[in-house]
mmCIF file of C-alpha atoms in Angstrom:
data_model
loop_
_atom_site.group_PDB
_atom_site.id
_atom_site.type_symbol
_atom_site.label_atom_id
_atom_site.label_comp_id
_atom_site.label_asym_id
_atom_site.label_seq_id
_atom_site.Cartn_x
_atom_site.Cartn_y
_atom_site.Cartn_z
ATOM 1 C CA UNK A 15 -16.923 -31.502 0.054
ATOM 2 C CA UNK A 16 -18.121 -28.196 -1.244
ATOM 3 C CA UNK A 17 -17.625 -24.612 -0.332
ATOM 4 C CA UNK A 18 -20.237 -22.134 -0.540
ATOM 5 C CA UNK A 19 -19.461 -18.377 -0.279
ATOM 6 C CA UNK A 20 -22.464 -16.139 0.517
ATOM 7 C CA UNK A 21 -22.828 -12.313 1.094
ATOM 8 C CA UNK A 22 -25.972 -11.327 3.312
ATOM 9 C CA UNK A 23 -26.991 -7.709 3.487
ATOM 10 C CA UNK A 24 -29.700 -5.776 5.500
ATOM 11 C CA UNK A 25 -31.805 -2.773 5.282
ATOM 12 C CA UNK A 26 -33.860 -1.430 8.187
ATOM 13 C CA UNK A 27 -37.649 -1.730 7.729
ATOM 14 C CA UNK A 28 -40.218 1.160 8.127
ATOM 15 C CA UNK A 29 -40.353 0.453 11.985
ATOM 16 C CA UNK A 30 -36.650 0.326 12.596
ATOM 17 C CA UNK A 31 -36.145 -3.512 12.280
ATOM 18 C CA UNK A 32 -33.364 -5.265 10.342
ATOM 19 C CA UNK A 33 -34.752 -6.801 7.269
ATOM 20 C CA UNK A 34 -32.480 -9.467 5.446
ATOM 21 C CA UNK A 35 -31.995 -8.812 1.782
ATOM 22 C CA UNK A 36 -31.853 -11.772 -0.711
ATOM 23 C CA UNK A 37 -28.454 -13.701 -0.058
ATOM 24 C CA UNK A 38 -25.958 -13.427 -2.781
ATOM 25 C CA UNK A 39 -23.822 -16.549 -3.772
ATOM 26 C CA UNK A 40 -20.148 -15.801 -4.402
ATOM 27 C CA UNK A 41 -17.890 -17.455 -6.744
ATOM 28 C CA UNK A 42 -14.955 -17.453 -4.043
ATOM 29 C CA UNK A 43 -13.599 -15.906 -0.896
ATOM 30 C CA UNK A 44 -12.152 -12.623 -2.800
ATOM 31 C CA UNK A 45 -15.317 -12.246 -4.943
ATOM 32 C CA UNK A 46 -17.491 -12.320 -1.602
ATOM 33 C CA UNK A 47 -15.183 -9.864 0.055
ATOM 34 C CA UNK A 48 -15.162 -7.509 -3.002
ATOM 35 C CA UNK A 49 -18.927 -7.751 -2.893
ATOM 36 C CA UNK A 50 -19.386 -7.449 0.772
ATOM 37 C CA UNK A 51 -17.104 -4.044 0.934
ATOM 38 C CA UNK A 52 -19.143 -2.876 -1.986
ATOM 39 C CA UNK A 53 -22.213 -3.285 -0.367
ATOM 40 C CA UNK A 54 -21.402 -1.982 3.136
ATOM 41 C CA UNK A 55 -21.515 1.620 1.708
ATOM 42 C CA UNK A 56 -25.042 1.312 0.758
ATOM 43 C CA UNK A 57 -26.592 -1.360 3.331
ATOM 44 C CA UNK A 58 -27.227 -1.102 7.308
ATOM 45 C CA UNK A 59 -25.219 -4.106 7.469
ATOM 46 C CA UNK A 60 -23.499 -6.745 5.652
ATOM 47 C CA UNK A 61 -21.565 -10.140 6.477
ATOM 48 C CA UNK A 62 -19.878 -12.483 4.165
ATOM 49 C CA UNK A 63 -19.174 -16.037 5.147
ATOM 50 C CA UNK A 64 -18.266 -19.468 3.741
ATOM 51 C CA UNK A 65 -19.451 -22.860 4.791
ATOM 52 C CA UNK A 66 -17.911 -26.276 3.632
ATOM 53 C CA UNK A 67 -19.598 -29.396 3.710
ATOM 54 C CA UNK A 68 -20.841 -32.421 2.094
ATOM 55 C CA UNK A 69 -23.811 -32.296 -0.255
ATOM 56 C CA UNK A 70 -24.688 -35.566 -0.243
ATOM 57 C CA UNK A 71 -24.918 -36.053 3.477
ATOM 58 C CA UNK A 72 -26.306 -32.602 4.126
ATOM 59 C CA UNK A 73 -23.452 -32.260 6.821
ATOM 60 C CA UNK A 74 -21.915 -28.517 6.885
ATOM 61 C CA UNK A 75 -19.117 -27.129 9.145
ATOM 62 C CA UNK A 76 -19.849 -23.881 10.869
ATOM 63 C CA UNK A 77 -19.610 -20.816 8.804
ATOM 64 C CA UNK A 78 -16.298 -18.943 8.669
ATOM 65 C CA UNK A 79 -16.833 -15.064 8.856
ATOM 66 C CA UNK A 80 -15.039 -13.254 6.290
ATOM 67 C CA UNK A 81 -16.591 -9.883 6.508
ATOM 68 C CA UNK A 82 -18.690 -7.916 8.944
ATOM 69 C CA UNK A 83 -19.808 -4.312 8.159
ATOM 70 C CA UNK A 84 -22.488 -2.161 10.004
ATOM 71 C CA UNK A 85 -25.527 -3.200 12.157
ATOM 72 C CA UNK A 86 -26.657 -6.961 12.239
ATOM 73 C CA UNK A 87 -29.547 -8.393 13.691
ATOM 74 C CA UNK A 88 -29.182 -9.329 17.524
ATOM 75 C CA UNK A 89 -29.532 -13.040 16.865
ATOM 76 C CA UNK A 90 -26.939 -12.995 14.257
ATOM 77 C CA UNK A 91 -24.222 -11.345 16.710
ATOM 78 C CA UNK A 92 -25.002 -13.764 19.541
ATOM 79 C CA UNK A 93 -24.223 -16.455 16.851
ATOM 80 C CA UNK A 94 -21.155 -14.970 16.021
ATOM 81 C CA UNK A 95 -20.144 -14.089 19.735
ATOM 82 C CA UNK A 96 -20.287 -17.811 20.627
#
């Protein structure tokens, strides 16, 4: 089992749509939280999450949300609300 920690930020495009920035791999939960909090002051939206799984089988658990800040695309909000 391996756990990946990811921080995804968003910017607003010229036509108002939210655009995903390049995701950043964090070294752990604390690093992901610090990075997300820092990005939240300059980005339209930020989400940090972890996801555990088995690389050999490709099976992963549902993501665990560590941080949410600002505006997120509606598709992402719907997934997190489920």
